[in-house]
């Protein structure tokens, strides 16, 4: 029986563990550095935290949730959903909590992975699955004086719930996806809110609404109604992904909707100008909110269209040299999106370091398999993030492909599977060509590695990925 170790306990880990368990694999070990399952949905508890993918699609296809309270669920509901799936499928008892993986080394003689933990213990498994995700490590900006501030400061992903914003003067550094969700909450309570925005986002209206008792009754007693809603949402999101090409018909429609949304909610011409992007729609993540623009238009809110250059003991200084004195600073500066296992010391065949192999940016066959690293599977790996659509759909496709690989390992009495360099390089060339000619190739964004390689995103809709991963291609791998 193949032993499988999974790093992490978020959606990616659940997708793989449930898929393997349902197909009869029993030696599954899950290592979680925290004390609860959930990944980013356990950690990100800032006010207004939620998902910009409708809940019927941001859930496993085999586990519809008739208890969603609204179309776009908030953090607490999503976290509860993850817990419920883990419990229902017997995954929770497989988790070793408080176990942070710091390294793993491939043993060529035994064809196993020796996995090291921060408490200096070691476990050995046949197959190692990374499910740490792309957005798990908060990134603080490299701004001079960050540690000198004497007031309250924290990253949005590590929200300080003891902080009371009432009557406070607060600086928010960053205006991306997280900030769009929590700024309206701070704006209601703060005496003054200063938002530092390096570049504006395209913002779309969010078609959110609570589910009524009729909806919930239909979902419970007529499950096909929820499956139909899921299918409808999926079809719309597939079209939305086409709109990431600014020159497409859908792209022009999306641009018009975003511009109308801005003009409708912001009447001040100078603020409108600050909030109007100067890059093609889709080049950076498109956001959804009905509350963000009205919050910025409040009298107690100031938008500074510059970056912060320095933090002082009492405030922040912008690129114009203006100092803004504040009581608190909230950093909405995102995550280390290029980590890709960099924080874990992974050593493969012949002592090859994964960090060295990926020095110019991460890349992997189907986003899951890397030459020189046998029996290492990566879920939500390089080029599997989405500009539109549900990552859960992608994770299910990846989990099914991994299950096929492990099933073939056992059926053929093999001890290792390793993608060939030819297969990985051919796949990467084709993918890179598509990405370089996509809207993401025309501007700076967090999808790019410092080398220029676009490492995060999949180019397009989700169906092509599902088709590409539907059937394992044995010739793409070395079997030993």
XYZ file of C-alpha atoms in Angstrom:
480
model
C 0.000 0.000 0.000
C 1.397 3.383 -1.034
C 1.906 5.849 1.791
C 0.987 9.430 0.903
C 1.945 12.555 2.843
C 0.120 15.831 2.210
C 1.440 19.229 3.346
C -1.409 21.575 4.295
C -5.100 21.194 5.079
C -6.915 23.687 2.879
C -9.042 23.054 -0.195
C -6.129 21.578 -2.165
C -5.242 19.051 0.515
C -8.893 18.093 0.951
C -9.369 17.609 -2.794
C -6.475 15.135 -2.941
C -7.217 13.356 0.340
C -10.896 12.821 -0.425
C -10.161 11.642 -3.978
C -7.580 9.135 -2.731
C -9.672 7.945 0.207
C -12.740 7.418 -1.976
C -10.676 5.262 -4.337
C -9.436 3.003 -1.546
C -6.122 4.494 -0.445
C -5.805 4.301 3.318
C -2.257 5.359 4.267
C -2.813 9.102 3.993
C -1.052 11.502 6.349
C -1.790 15.216 6.446
C 0.552 17.695 8.112
C -0.800 21.058 9.214
C 1.323 23.705 10.904
C -1.713 25.301 12.578
C -4.272 23.851 14.998
C -7.202 23.633 12.592
C -7.937 22.760 8.964
C -8.799 25.447 6.467
C -5.688 27.046 4.980
C -6.240 30.643 3.883
C -9.877 30.461 4.980
C -8.748 29.700 8.510
C -6.125 32.433 8.545
C -7.791 35.378 6.807
C -10.330 36.685 9.291
C -10.305 40.397 8.454
C -13.685 42.187 8.413
C -15.620 41.408 5.259
C -13.358 38.503 4.227
C -15.106 36.447 1.602
C -14.872 34.900 -1.845
C -15.477 36.575 -5.203
C -16.600 33.276 -6.767
C -20.246 32.314 -6.108
C -20.583 29.663 -3.411
C -22.313 27.016 -5.583
C -19.117 26.881 -7.683
C -16.658 27.598 -4.863
C -17.320 24.172 -3.378
C -16.658 20.560 -4.282
C -18.870 19.134 -7.022
C -19.599 16.081 -4.884
C -20.384 18.137 -1.769
C -22.964 20.822 -2.580
C -23.905 22.844 0.459
C -27.639 23.611 0.734
C -26.950 25.708 3.836
C -25.119 28.624 2.210
C -26.692 31.797 3.547
C -25.808 33.920 0.510
C -24.548 33.620 -3.036
C -21.060 34.842 -2.118
C -20.138 33.237 1.192
C -18.011 34.984 3.786
C -14.936 33.546 5.496
C -16.640 31.938 8.483
C -19.056 29.980 6.281
C -16.322 28.832 3.908
C -14.163 27.713 6.822
C -17.126 25.853 8.331
C -17.712 24.174 4.957
C -14.091 22.978 4.813
C -14.399 21.571 8.333
C -17.638 19.794 7.480
C -16.163 18.162 4.365
C -13.064 17.072 6.301
C -15.227 15.566 9.032
C -17.738 13.893 6.712
C -15.050 12.163 4.642
C -12.945 11.094 7.591
C -10.064 13.421 6.737
C -9.806 15.284 10.051
C -8.494 12.244 11.983
C -5.690 11.934 9.417
C -4.330 15.405 10.212
C -1.332 15.911 12.457
C -1.753 19.451 13.747
C 1.118 21.680 14.840
C 3.386 19.943 12.339
C 5.284 22.411 10.176
C 7.221 20.801 7.340
C 10.613 22.449 6.872
C 12.214 20.035 4.403
C 11.975 16.825 2.411
C 14.669 14.698 0.779
C 14.261 12.024 -1.886
C 16.007 8.742 -1.061
C 16.951 7.116 -4.351
C 17.644 3.683 -2.843
C 14.281 3.271 -1.115
C 12.297 5.549 -3.491
C 10.788 7.402 -0.549
C 10.600 10.938 0.789
C 12.067 11.722 4.221
C 9.988 14.627 5.496
C 11.439 16.857 8.232
C 9.451 18.921 10.707
C 10.269 21.958 12.827
C 10.280 19.780 15.972
C 13.162 17.780 14.414
C 11.017 14.677 13.826
C 11.077 12.843 10.479
C 8.432 10.812 8.643
C 8.929 8.680 5.546
C 6.342 8.379 2.772
C 6.260 6.970 -0.751
C 4.478 9.949 -2.292
C 4.691 13.580 -1.156
C 1.919 16.040 -2.050
C 2.383 19.763 -1.587
C -0.902 21.542 -0.893
C 0.544 24.734 0.569
C -1.026 26.849 -2.167
C 0.173 30.040 -3.805
C -1.109 32.600 -1.303
C -0.273 31.323 2.153
C 2.564 33.558 3.387
C 1.730 37.232 4.028
C 4.214 39.672 2.490
C 5.130 42.864 4.313
C 6.464 45.642 2.089
C 10.151 46.442 2.099
C 9.563 49.970 3.308
C 12.094 51.819 5.396
C 11.061 52.223 9.028
C 8.308 49.587 9.136
C 9.479 48.456 12.575
C 9.734 52.005 13.922
C 5.996 52.710 14.066
C 4.801 53.105 17.668
C 1.078 52.674 17.010
C -0.845 49.529 16.083
C 0.174 47.822 12.839
C -0.541 44.439 11.267
C -0.996 42.649 7.954
C -4.570 42.084 6.831
C -3.973 38.311 6.784
C -2.991 38.495 10.467
C -5.803 40.764 11.608
C -5.545 42.072 15.153
C -9.088 41.599 16.461
C -8.217 43.407 19.692
C -7.820 46.595 17.651
C -10.823 48.935 17.842
C -10.894 51.286 14.826
C -13.533 53.562 16.367
C -12.376 57.163 16.324
C -8.906 56.222 15.080
C -6.858 57.652 12.256
C -5.821 54.688 10.112
C -3.560 54.186 7.102
C -4.201 51.306 4.718
C -1.190 50.451 2.583
C -2.497 48.730 -0.512
C -5.856 48.654 -2.275
C -6.092 45.147 -3.711
C -8.486 42.257 -3.179
C -8.348 42.135 0.627
C -8.449 45.907 1.043
C -11.519 46.149 -1.168
C -13.326 43.931 1.331
C -12.217 45.422 4.665
C -11.921 49.135 3.811
C -15.713 49.691 3.892
C -15.734 48.303 7.452
C -12.895 50.545 8.616
C -14.424 53.571 6.871
C -17.598 53.215 8.937
C -15.758 53.457 12.260
C -12.519 55.356 11.735
C -12.383 59.097 12.253
C -9.967 59.262 9.307
C -8.903 56.643 6.799
C -5.993 57.182 4.410
C -5.795 54.623 1.587
C -2.479 54.371 -0.266
C -3.142 53.021 -3.734
C -0.242 52.340 -6.087
C -2.582 51.566 -8.986
C -6.369 51.335 -9.193
C -8.292 48.143 -9.927
C -11.035 47.353 -12.362
C -14.033 46.839 -10.111
C -17.225 45.075 -11.124
C -20.584 45.096 -9.330
C -21.052 42.027 -7.140
C -24.349 40.212 -7.807
C -24.592 39.060 -4.212
C -27.767 38.411 -2.254
C -28.914 36.296 0.694
C -30.514 32.962 -0.055
C -34.154 32.923 1.044
C -35.943 30.076 2.779
C -37.362 29.110 -0.615
C -33.843 28.805 -2.060
C -32.667 26.681 0.853
C -35.725 24.436 0.686
C -35.183 23.916 -3.044
C -31.509 23.102 -2.509
C -32.354 20.616 0.233
C -35.357 18.840 -1.215
C -34.616 19.302 -4.919
C -30.812 18.983 -5.150
C -30.865 19.292 -8.936
C -31.761 22.972 -8.469
C -28.390 23.618 -6.843
C -26.572 21.616 -9.493
C -28.303 23.678 -12.173
C -27.256 26.892 -10.432
C -23.691 25.601 -10.223
C -23.702 24.782 -13.921
C -25.045 28.200 -14.795
C -22.431 29.959 -12.684
C -19.674 27.807 -14.231
C -20.805 28.706 -17.754
C -20.847 32.425 -16.917
C -17.404 32.244 -15.313
C -16.001 30.450 -18.362
C -17.186 33.374 -20.483
C -15.792 35.829 -17.952
C -12.384 34.202 -18.376
C -12.593 34.988 -22.090
C -13.061 38.626 -21.094
C -9.534 38.717 -19.710
C -8.554 39.499 -23.290
C -9.236 43.224 -23.432
C -9.647 43.111 -27.234
C -12.346 40.437 -27.153
C -16.055 41.174 -27.318
C -16.491 39.946 -23.741
C -13.495 42.023 -22.667
C -15.046 45.183 -24.088
C -18.299 44.402 -22.296
C -16.466 43.836 -19.003
C -14.597 47.133 -19.457
C -17.852 49.003 -20.077
C -19.486 47.428 -17.001
C -16.518 48.370 -14.801
C -16.443 51.952 -16.085
C -20.198 52.363 -15.588
C -19.906 50.951 -12.061
C -17.244 53.542 -11.225
C -19.170 56.490 -12.694
C -22.386 55.402 -10.995
C -20.849 55.110 -7.526
C -18.258 57.913 -7.600
C -19.432 61.370 -8.653
C -16.296 63.383 -7.817
C -14.318 63.749 -11.090
C -10.938 63.922 -9.330
C -11.635 60.734 -7.361
C -12.952 59.074 -10.513
C -9.646 59.875 -12.211
C -7.661 58.378 -9.323
C -9.727 55.177 -9.522
C -9.510 54.737 -13.304
C -6.925 52.127 -14.360
C -4.447 52.992 -17.118
C -3.907 49.384 -18.200
C -6.040 46.848 -20.125
C -8.799 45.120 -18.208
C -7.733 41.682 -17.007
C -4.056 42.647 -16.758
C -4.449 42.613 -12.993
C -7.040 40.764 -10.955
C -10.576 42.058 -11.564
C -12.347 42.710 -8.267
C -16.002 42.710 -7.226
C -17.643 45.007 -4.690
C -20.714 47.138 -4.157
C -19.319 48.892 -1.060
C -15.731 49.855 -1.915
C -16.352 52.913 -4.095
C -18.975 54.422 -1.748
C -16.524 53.954 1.148
C -13.783 55.832 -0.688
C -16.224 58.652 -1.427
C -16.910 59.266 2.287
C -15.723 62.574 3.776
C -13.487 60.802 6.313
C -11.630 58.816 3.623
C -8.665 60.074 1.607
C -7.198 58.231 -1.357
C -3.492 58.838 -1.933
C -2.524 57.646 -5.449
C 1.097 57.083 -4.447
C 3.126 54.419 -2.753
C 4.480 54.753 0.793
C 8.224 55.425 0.852
C 8.879 55.470 4.574
C 7.230 54.694 7.896
C 7.924 56.956 10.859
C 7.157 56.393 14.553
C 3.921 58.349 14.109
C 2.841 57.786 10.527
C 3.774 57.241 6.897
C 5.423 59.366 4.206
C 4.270 59.136 0.592
C 6.264 59.671 -2.612
C 5.418 63.388 -2.585
C 7.164 63.687 0.767
C 3.903 64.283 2.634
C 3.749 62.740 6.101
C 0.419 61.340 7.221
C 0.194 60.932 10.982
C -1.984 57.980 11.990
C -2.820 55.828 15.000
C -2.672 52.544 13.109
C -1.394 51.007 9.885
C -2.997 48.039 8.107
C -0.824 46.456 5.439
C -2.912 45.047 2.606
C 0.193 44.083 0.673
C -0.748 40.577 -0.360
C 1.283 37.401 -0.191
C 4.575 35.993 -1.359
C 2.978 34.685 -4.542
C 6.304 33.387 -5.864
C 7.067 31.210 -2.829
C 6.109 27.926 -4.524
C 7.681 25.734 -1.839
C 10.687 28.069 -1.484
C 10.070 28.096 2.281
C 10.503 24.290 2.378
C 13.889 22.736 1.613
C 13.041 20.172 -1.088
C 15.907 17.985 -2.337
C 15.410 15.619 -5.271
C 17.503 13.294 -7.429
C 21.264 13.747 -7.104
C 20.875 16.408 -4.442
C 19.035 18.790 -6.783
C 17.317 21.604 -4.870
C 13.857 22.610 -6.017
C 14.650 26.228 -5.143
C 17.669 26.085 -7.466
C 15.721 24.492 -10.298
C 13.071 27.179 -9.942
C 15.490 30.103 -9.473
C 14.105 31.790 -12.612
C 10.489 31.022 -11.752
C 8.465 27.916 -10.978
C 7.188 25.662 -13.764
C 5.789 22.137 -13.786
C 4.088 19.703 -16.132
C 0.337 20.301 -15.754
C 1.341 22.488 -12.805
C 1.863 19.293 -10.781
C 5.009 17.362 -11.743
C 8.666 18.450 -11.801
C 11.658 16.630 -13.400
C 14.274 15.452 -10.874
C 11.614 15.171 -8.168
C 9.994 11.729 -8.385
C 6.777 11.052 -6.468
C 6.369 14.768 -5.707
C 2.913 16.053 -6.632
C 1.925 19.713 -6.350
C -1.652 20.885 -6.090
C -2.394 24.553 -6.885
C 1.112 24.656 -8.297
C 2.701 26.839 -10.997
C 0.298 28.191 -13.614
C -2.866 26.782 -12.086
C -4.216 29.994 -10.539
C -7.153 31.634 -12.308
C -8.103 35.096 -13.458
C -11.709 33.931 -13.648
C -13.468 30.787 -12.457
C -13.230 28.550 -9.414
C -9.938 27.135 -8.207
C -11.942 24.292 -6.610
C -12.796 23.073 -10.104
C -9.070 23.071 -10.925
C -8.165 21.309 -7.675
C -10.615 18.493 -8.358
C -9.090 17.973 -11.808
C -5.587 17.876 -10.317
C -6.628 15.442 -7.576
C -8.100 13.029 -10.130
C -4.909 13.105 -12.175
C -2.772 12.461 -9.088
C -5.014 9.555 -8.134
C -4.507 8.037 -11.593
C -0.737 8.335 -11.163
C -0.780 6.611 -7.774
C -3.162 3.925 -9.015
C -0.783 3.148 -11.900
C 2.166 3.080 -9.517
C 0.472 0.358 -7.520
C -1.025 -1.550 -10.449
C 2.340 -1.756 -12.208
C 4.302 -2.461 -9.028
C 6.370 0.633 -9.694
C 8.110 2.526 -6.917
C 8.449 5.912 -8.582
C 6.967 8.225 -11.187
C 8.899 11.182 -12.580
C 7.859 13.464 -15.420
C 10.334 13.493 -18.304
C 12.234 16.686 -19.028
C 11.015 16.532 -22.624
C 7.344 16.396 -21.584
C 7.750 19.184 -19.030
C 9.716 21.450 -21.373
C 7.304 20.929 -24.261
C 4.352 21.690 -22.023
C 6.095 24.759 -20.597
C 6.986 26.175 -24.027
C 3.392 25.946 -25.200
C 2.030 27.391 -21.976
C 4.571 30.240 -21.872
C 3.725 31.176 -25.465
C 0.053 31.493 -24.574
C 0.845 33.490 -21.436
C 3.246 35.845 -23.200
C 0.514 36.646 -25.713
C -2.146 37.074 -23.042
C -3.142 40.308 -21.359
C -0.889 39.335 -18.413
C 2.139 39.609 -20.659
C 1.556 43.344 -21.153
C 1.867 44.704 -17.627
C 3.319 44.188 -14.166
C 1.329 42.107 -11.702
C 1.810 39.595 -8.892
C 1.497 36.749 -11.366
C 5.081 37.389 -12.535
C 8.382 36.191 -11.147
C 11.176 38.774 -10.972
C 12.696 37.037 -14.019
C 9.650 38.056 -16.043
C 8.142 34.562 -16.243
C 4.407 34.396 -15.540
C 4.352 31.653 -12.922
C 0.958 31.888 -11.261
C -1.843 31.821 -13.793
C -3.440 29.385 -16.179
C -4.153 31.062 -19.550
C -7.891 30.998 -19.970
C -10.940 29.063 -18.860
C -11.034 25.963 -16.668
C -12.487 23.434 -19.120
C -9.284 23.146 -21.201
C -7.344 22.333 -18.024
C -9.893 19.686 -17.038
C -9.546 18.145 -20.504
C -5.733 18.255 -20.349
C -5.698 16.426 -17.014
C -8.585 14.027 -17.586
C -6.433 11.081 -18.669
C -2.921 10.281 -17.459
C -0.424 10.068 -20.327
C 2.053 7.327 -19.239
C 4.632 8.257 -21.891
C 5.117 11.663 -20.244
C 6.708 9.938 -17.242
C 9.581 7.696 -16.239
C 8.276 4.661 -14.346
C 10.683 2.724 -12.137
